[in-house]
Amino acid sequence: MKKKHWLLITIGVLAIIGIVIYILFHIGYLGSSTIKTNNESYAMGKQSLPIPEILEDEDPDPSKAAFTITAQKGMTEFIDGRKTETFGYNGNYLGPAIRVHRGVEVSVKVKNNLSEPTTLHWHGLKVDGEADGSPHNVIDPGDTWNPQFTVNQPAATLWFHPHYSHKTGEQVYRGLAGLFMIEDEVSESLHLPSDYGFDDIPLIIQDRRFDKNGQFDYTMKMRDTMKGMLGDTILVNGAVNPSTEVPKGLVRLRVLNGSNASVYQLHVENNQPFYQIASDGGFLEKPVKITKLELSPGERAEILVDFSTMKSGDTVRLLNNDIAFLNFVVNGTQKEVYSVPRKLTTIDKLNPKEAVKTREFIFQGMGSGVSINGKQMDMDRIDEKINYGSIEVWKINNYTNMQHPFHAHGVQFQIIERKGKRPKANEAGWKDTFIVQQGENVTVIAKFENKGTFMYHCHILEHEDAGMMGQFLVE
Ligand code: C2O
Ligand code: CU
Ligand code: CU
């Protein structure tokens, strides 16, 4: 063939490759799990950070607690002069925080005042299947569900959110989520900032997309089916670019990634180091000094940030990559002086030699075809049967080309290995949700101490709703 032909063929092939790459980007097959944020177009620090109130315990008996939570519709002004239709628990958007002591018997009345069915799931809580709030525990409009359980796990920052079949993503997006904090002898004996809302501050980080009318835009485009619903505006506790005062001292932040799909890379302005003291299921053994915190949907971390060297009036921003979305304004002092503890708790390591079984889970597929072990969620099918009280090793493999956070109900894991290596120090504690990067395999161990039917799934809520979920029965 002549040279000219080769040139034309080369140009043609390159053009086709270019078009294919362009299309893959466009539909979201390539690219990262965050999209460019729009936060810069909103004034920083104008709104003050809302602090979810602590839900009143209606039971005077200190060994018991009773709560009422109502899922309802509301209106919320996120953007000046625009009212967004939202959902909330006991309010317009998000919900109150539940705070209980370990050992307490809890009874909750969950009322559904929405015009669609919902469920309320306790993410991270070790309770039996019937109290878990899975897709099986449907609450029809107008009905009330009354789960009862005893809190029997270490101090931790957990959360609750709906889990209704194929609607979890949308109901969470509209605003249904709240915090569930457990305290125990360890959390109370550690000398840690614990004045809620003052030096112990909850941060529920979520991203949203608004349409022209200021309404949440939950229309799934091709990209959203692939990547999950990524927003362009980051909210903290339901406010855009809020600011909050912090005392000139050590401040504890309880961070929840309550987003549907976005993975955050959080850091403090000027890459100031901070200390992670807890992961999903409770305290780490020792604080871990870091400058960046990766948090995938569903994960929590408690961190200590030191503002003691700042001057009154100084502003320090919290950022995701290079986008600032929260302002800390240093002002005032604490009654006590806190320092970062050397030791936090002791975690008994589960021994892989005591595991009675090893199971494998494979994330596969994309878009509406996402699956685990080649299967999509079927409410009438139990995928795995586990003996009550036994220890098992689970290996989670990701054969897809994107990251997925793995989560299971009614259990807390310890990570043994990531791609054959020991986990980083801030992943060496209790985890109920952990990211599995593309091509990666993560080996975890757990003891199954609660009975009933439970879910395991990807915590990108659009993947979960599409069927990237399975069920295990513990009996
Ligand atoms: Cu955060 Cu199955 O849930
Ligand atoms: Cu959960
Ligand atoms: Cu996923």
XYZ file of C-alpha atoms and ligand atoms in Angstrom:
480
model
C 0.000 0.000 0.000
C 1.103 3.559 -0.628
C 2.269 5.856 2.135
C -0.744 8.111 1.625
C -3.128 5.278 2.427
C -1.335 4.509 5.670
C -1.539 8.146 6.651
C -5.296 8.214 6.008
C -5.845 4.971 7.901
C -3.834 6.300 10.874
C -5.798 9.541 10.940
C -9.058 7.585 10.703
C -8.136 5.243 13.548
C -7.015 8.138 15.764
C -10.258 9.980 15.052
C -12.309 6.918 16.012
C -10.326 6.465 19.236
C -10.871 10.141 20.030
C -14.608 9.897 19.484
C -14.856 6.745 21.632
C -12.925 8.404 24.496
C -15.147 11.480 24.211
C -18.310 9.371 24.402
C -17.010 7.308 27.341
C -16.276 10.508 29.254
C -19.643 11.936 28.340
C -21.648 8.973 29.592
C -19.452 8.806 32.671
C -17.667 5.540 31.945
C -14.369 7.333 32.466
C -13.564 10.174 34.804
C -13.532 10.500 38.568
C -16.149 10.176 41.285
C -16.483 13.882 41.800
C -17.585 16.541 39.386
C -16.564 20.137 39.362
C -18.259 21.923 42.205
C -20.212 25.060 41.941
C -19.589 26.178 45.544
C -17.384 29.030 44.366
C -20.434 30.769 42.932
C -22.036 31.091 46.374
C -20.850 33.538 49.017
C -18.626 31.840 51.555
C -19.612 32.033 55.191
C -22.929 33.804 54.719
C -24.980 30.982 56.168
C -24.207 29.657 59.588
C -23.698 25.956 60.039
C -26.919 24.303 61.263
C -26.321 21.845 64.109
C -28.796 18.943 64.186
C -30.485 18.974 67.545
C -30.208 16.057 69.941
C -33.473 14.129 69.884
C -35.312 14.081 73.183
C -35.380 10.752 75.018
C -38.998 10.283 76.099
C -38.241 7.516 78.599
C -37.260 8.725 82.095
C -35.702 5.336 82.946
C -31.937 5.794 82.408
C -31.541 2.200 81.231
C -34.107 2.768 78.486
C -34.607 5.285 75.717
C -37.659 6.083 73.599
C -37.644 8.239 70.508
C -40.133 9.412 67.908
C -39.021 10.062 64.362
C -41.368 11.237 61.634
C -40.427 11.174 57.960
C -42.116 14.182 56.414
C -42.135 16.630 53.524
C -40.762 20.129 53.892
C -39.391 23.234 52.236
C -35.825 24.412 52.675
C -34.110 27.587 51.552
C -30.611 26.543 50.458
C -30.236 29.312 47.901
C -31.303 32.900 48.658
C -34.990 33.422 48.031
C -35.571 29.941 46.599
C -37.596 27.302 48.374
C -36.589 23.741 47.605
C -39.004 20.867 48.187
C -37.292 18.508 50.595
C -37.816 15.571 52.936
C -36.732 15.509 56.560
C -37.055 13.642 59.836
C -39.016 15.764 62.339
C -38.215 18.796 60.199
C -37.647 20.135 56.713
C -34.275 18.648 55.843
C -32.080 15.964 57.442
C -33.027 14.961 60.980
C -32.146 15.210 64.640
C -29.194 13.374 66.153
C -29.873 10.427 68.437
C -27.437 10.057 71.318
C -27.535 6.947 73.529
C -25.324 5.168 75.986
C -24.105 1.630 75.389
C -26.317 -0.926 77.104
C -29.489 1.097 76.807
C -32.706 -0.512 75.566
C -34.025 1.610 72.729
C -37.538 1.806 71.362
C -38.260 4.040 68.382
C -41.550 5.046 66.825
C -40.898 5.746 63.174
C -43.881 7.430 61.567
C -44.185 7.792 57.801
C -45.907 11.045 56.861
C -44.652 10.917 53.270
C -46.949 9.935 50.430
C -44.717 6.998 49.496
C -43.416 3.960 51.408
C -40.064 4.192 53.151
C -37.901 2.319 55.670
C -35.475 3.575 58.295
C -32.148 1.777 58.471
C -29.584 2.108 61.288
C -26.324 2.204 59.382
C -23.525 0.691 61.476
C -25.720 -0.480 64.321
C -25.439 -4.124 65.358
C -29.091 -5.066 65.755
C -31.172 -8.039 64.615
C -32.578 -8.091 61.093
C -36.125 -7.267 62.168
C -34.960 -3.954 63.732
C -32.439 -3.111 60.991
C -34.754 -1.122 58.734
C -33.804 -2.994 55.597
C -35.988 -3.072 52.446
C -38.069 -5.741 54.251
C -39.169 -3.361 57.031
C -41.468 -1.248 54.843
C -43.442 1.570 56.477
C -46.417 2.506 54.318
C -47.665 6.103 54.241
C -49.471 6.877 57.498
C -48.025 3.825 59.267
C -45.656 3.624 62.215
C -42.833 1.114 62.678
C -41.579 0.347 66.168
C -38.115 -1.268 66.230
C -36.639 -2.230 69.612
C -33.036 -3.079 70.302
C -30.296 -2.894 72.906
C -27.200 -0.936 71.990
C -24.272 -3.269 72.458
C -21.201 -1.930 70.707
C -18.476 0.656 71.398
C -18.903 4.427 71.260
C -19.210 5.507 67.624
C -20.807 7.935 65.212
C -23.363 6.021 63.161
C -26.259 7.273 61.084
C -29.738 6.416 59.867
C -31.331 6.766 56.454
C -34.105 5.202 54.346
C -33.535 1.910 52.538
C -36.666 1.367 50.481
C -36.214 -0.753 47.345
C -35.136 1.235 44.295
C -35.912 4.502 46.130
C -33.064 4.767 48.628
C -31.061 7.134 46.434
C -33.922 9.515 45.825
C -35.209 9.564 49.422
C -31.752 10.227 50.840
C -31.187 12.884 48.181
C -34.393 14.694 49.197
C -33.007 14.921 52.734
C -33.689 11.829 54.824
C -30.663 11.170 57.034
C -29.641 11.659 60.653
C -26.838 10.868 63.083
C -26.815 8.152 65.741
C -24.122 8.615 68.358
C -23.177 5.989 70.934
C -21.284 6.906 74.101
C -19.685 4.478 76.522
C -17.187 4.302 79.413
C -14.302 4.720 76.975
C -15.655 7.836 75.257
C -16.530 9.329 78.641
C -13.204 8.625 80.280
C -11.121 9.960 77.416
C -10.383 13.645 77.805
C -11.847 14.679 74.448
C -13.823 17.745 73.392
C -17.444 16.724 73.943
C -19.495 19.902 74.163
C -21.905 19.123 71.329
C -22.183 21.895 68.758
C -19.374 23.885 70.409
C -16.182 21.829 70.279
C -17.756 18.510 69.219
C -19.275 19.329 65.863
C -21.149 17.008 63.496
C -20.558 17.552 59.773
C -22.910 15.808 57.355
C -21.381 16.360 53.935
C -23.593 15.906 50.884
C -23.626 17.193 47.336
C -26.669 18.232 45.382
C -27.702 19.587 42.010
C -30.300 22.350 41.735
C -32.440 22.987 38.661
C -33.417 26.432 37.317
C -36.221 26.689 39.861
C -33.979 25.865 42.778
C -35.377 22.342 43.093
C -33.256 19.243 43.640
C -32.570 17.716 40.284
C -32.864 13.957 40.662
C -33.333 13.062 37.044
C -30.978 10.254 36.168
C -28.966 10.905 33.046
C -26.654 8.347 31.484
C -23.750 9.639 33.559
C -25.731 9.325 36.809
C -26.636 5.722 36.047
C -22.935 4.996 35.568
C -21.337 7.005 38.383
C -24.245 7.547 40.745
C -25.784 10.937 41.422
C -22.885 13.371 41.707
C -23.843 16.898 42.733
C -22.207 20.185 41.874
C -22.893 21.953 45.173
C -21.582 20.696 48.511
C -23.853 21.127 51.532
C -22.821 20.733 55.157
C -25.680 19.915 57.541
C -27.943 21.272 54.807
C -26.213 24.635 54.210
C -24.111 25.877 51.294
C -20.630 27.187 52.215
C -21.616 27.774 55.832
C -19.414 29.113 58.572
C -19.202 28.134 62.196
C -17.335 29.487 65.183
C -14.812 27.222 66.843
C -12.965 27.847 70.101
C -9.246 28.560 70.076
C -8.286 25.007 71.003
C -8.701 21.386 69.996
C -11.980 20.722 68.174
C -13.576 17.372 67.410
C -15.409 16.936 64.118
C -17.703 13.986 63.489
C -17.683 13.736 59.718
C -20.236 11.729 57.746
C -20.137 11.407 53.982
C -23.900 11.372 53.485
C -23.632 11.822 49.728
C -25.229 9.474 47.251
C -22.091 8.862 45.204
C -19.265 11.359 45.724
C -15.972 10.341 47.270
C -14.310 13.233 49.113
C -10.668 14.089 49.618
C -10.919 16.341 52.638
C -8.232 18.590 53.956
C -7.842 21.619 56.161
C -6.594 24.861 54.625
C -2.798 25.070 54.192
C -2.671 21.289 54.519
C -2.697 21.619 58.261
C -2.328 18.152 59.810
C -5.199 16.773 61.873
C -5.790 13.592 63.851
C -8.258 10.873 63.017
C -9.500 9.319 66.258
C -12.403 7.164 65.078
C -13.544 5.283 61.996
C -17.066 3.987 61.205
C -17.487 1.661 64.178
C -15.642 3.571 66.901
C -12.303 4.771 68.213
C -9.020 3.778 66.621
C -6.463 2.430 69.069
C -4.337 5.554 68.629
C -4.908 8.887 66.898
C -3.553 8.917 63.353
C -1.958 12.117 62.078
C -3.023 12.869 58.505
C -3.352 15.823 56.158
C -5.957 14.288 53.859
C -9.008 12.185 54.602
C -10.616 10.081 51.897
C -14.256 9.428 52.697
C -16.604 7.439 50.475
C -20.419 7.471 50.698
C -21.635 6.068 54.015
C -18.253 6.306 55.779
C -17.624 8.311 58.957
C -14.504 9.625 60.623
C -13.988 11.562 63.826
C -11.094 13.979 63.652
C -9.390 16.463 65.969
C -8.318 19.790 64.470
C -6.070 22.082 66.482
C -7.082 25.751 66.355
C -5.047 26.722 69.417
C -2.292 28.466 67.464
C -4.775 30.682 65.593
C -5.708 34.213 66.490
C -9.258 35.188 67.364
C -11.085 36.064 64.179
C -8.897 33.858 61.972
C -10.739 31.839 59.368
C -9.720 28.318 58.428
C -11.483 26.561 55.581
C -12.283 22.896 55.016
C -11.778 21.772 51.440
C -12.591 18.906 49.104
C -9.683 18.733 46.664
C -9.245 22.451 46.011
C -12.830 23.572 46.628
C -13.558 25.179 50.000
C -17.020 24.424 51.395
C -16.892 25.225 55.118
C -15.444 28.117 57.150
C -14.211 27.809 60.716
C -14.021 31.177 62.456
C -11.823 31.034 65.533
C -13.431 32.742 68.495
C -13.556 32.147 72.252
C -11.960 29.565 74.476
C -12.840 26.231 76.019
C -13.314 25.717 79.745
C -10.680 23.032 79.660
C -7.466 22.555 77.727
C -7.428 19.481 75.533
C -4.530 17.683 73.953
C -4.467 14.796 71.495
C -4.556 11.588 73.577
C -1.711 9.112 73.049
C -4.006 6.119 73.306
C -7.742 5.871 72.703
C -8.913 2.306 73.143
C -8.001 -1.338 72.717
C -9.431 -3.280 69.808
C -9.339 -7.032 70.087
C -8.183 -8.283 66.727
C -10.299 -11.028 65.226
C -8.127 -13.989 64.322
C -8.367 -15.296 60.722
C -7.477 -18.754 62.074
C -10.797 -18.741 63.907
C -12.736 -17.995 60.750
C -15.008 -20.876 59.802
C -15.524 -19.719 56.251
C -14.111 -17.467 53.539
C -16.506 -15.858 51.094
C -15.834 -13.889 47.946
C -17.798 -10.960 46.627
C -17.130 -9.536 43.191
C -18.302 -6.118 42.063
C -19.105 -6.374 38.380
C -20.869 -4.565 35.573
C -21.756 -0.951 35.037
C -24.744 1.362 34.865
C -28.012 -0.500 35.314
C -26.071 -3.757 34.962
C -24.065 -3.466 38.191
C -24.039 -6.675 40.231
C -22.311 -8.605 43.000
C -21.126 -12.084 42.040
C -23.046 -11.653 38.802
C -26.378 -11.338 40.626
C -28.658 -8.370 41.144
C -30.705 -7.864 44.293
C -33.719 -10.145 44.720
C -35.740 -9.645 47.909
C -36.874 -13.284 47.758
C -33.393 -14.751 47.489
C -30.889 -15.318 50.303
C -27.423 -15.207 48.801
C -25.323 -16.236 51.791
C -26.152 -18.246 54.930
C -24.039 -17.586 57.996
C -23.952 -19.412 61.314
C -24.899 -17.180 64.217
C -21.889 -16.262 66.335
C -19.313 -17.380 63.787
C -16.294 -15.523 62.454
C -15.830 -15.259 58.690
C -13.349 -13.772 56.260
C -14.832 -11.873 53.322
C -12.861 -10.951 50.214
C -14.267 -8.148 48.124
C -12.984 -7.840 44.577
C -13.681 -5.008 42.220
C -13.653 -6.094 38.577
C -15.163 -2.819 37.368
C -13.357 0.298 36.241
C -14.592 2.535 39.057
C -14.468 2.638 42.851
C -17.342 1.215 44.919
C -17.801 1.444 48.707
C -18.757 -1.939 50.193
C -21.129 -1.929 53.153
C -22.890 -4.644 55.151
C -25.635 -4.378 57.755
C -25.639 -5.587 61.346
C -21.886 -6.112 61.539
C -18.577 -4.253 61.924
C -15.513 -5.423 60.014
C -11.784 -5.316 60.574
C -9.750 -4.880 57.422
C -7.008 -7.500 57.134
C -5.531 -6.588 53.767
C -5.847 -4.234 50.867
C -4.300 -5.655 47.706
C -2.185 -7.944 49.856
C -0.926 -5.148 52.097
C -1.908 -4.254 55.627
C -4.435 -1.409 55.817
C -3.364 2.118 56.637
C -3.479 3.067 60.323
C -6.726 5.008 59.952
C -8.411 1.897 58.519
C -7.166 -0.410 61.256
C -10.266 0.041 63.443
C -13.923 -0.968 63.073
C -15.356 -0.417 59.610
C -18.828 -0.991 58.204
C -18.170 0.772 54.893
C -14.922 0.802 52.947
C -13.919 1.800 49.486
C -12.777 -0.829 47.014
C -10.778 0.802 44.237
C -10.909 -0.437 40.661
C -9.018 -3.691 40.313
C -8.470 -3.881 44.047
C -9.312 -6.639 46.507
C -9.981 -6.017 50.174
C -9.996 -8.800 52.776
C -12.008 -8.257 55.939
C -13.012 -10.272 58.970
C -16.132 -10.074 61.125
C -18.046 -11.850 63.834
C -21.756 -12.238 63.096
C -23.482 -11.556 66.401
C -26.960 -10.602 65.272
C -29.673 -12.781 63.809
C -31.840 -12.181 60.808
C -31.699 -11.083 57.202
C -29.185 -8.404 56.300
C -27.972 -6.569 53.205
C -24.519 -6.147 51.734
C -24.170 -3.655 48.928
C -22.350 -0.875 47.191
C -23.060 2.377 49.058
C -23.259 4.415 45.876
C -27.013 4.643 46.302
C -27.836 4.558 42.590
C -25.843 1.325 42.295
C -27.626 -0.105 45.316
C -30.997 0.853 43.802
C -29.961 -0.702 40.485
C -29.325 -4.013 42.254
C -25.672 -3.998 43.384
C -26.855 -5.636 46.598
C -27.339 -9.081 48.088
C -28.725 -10.625 51.267
C -27.223 -12.763 53.999
C -29.092 -14.677 56.631
C -27.580 -15.173 60.076
C -29.180 -17.985 62.104
Cu -26.179 3.020 54.741
Cu -27.630 -0.540 53.441
O -26.961 1.223 54.090
Cu -26.276 0.060 56.512
Cu -21.056 0.999 43.165
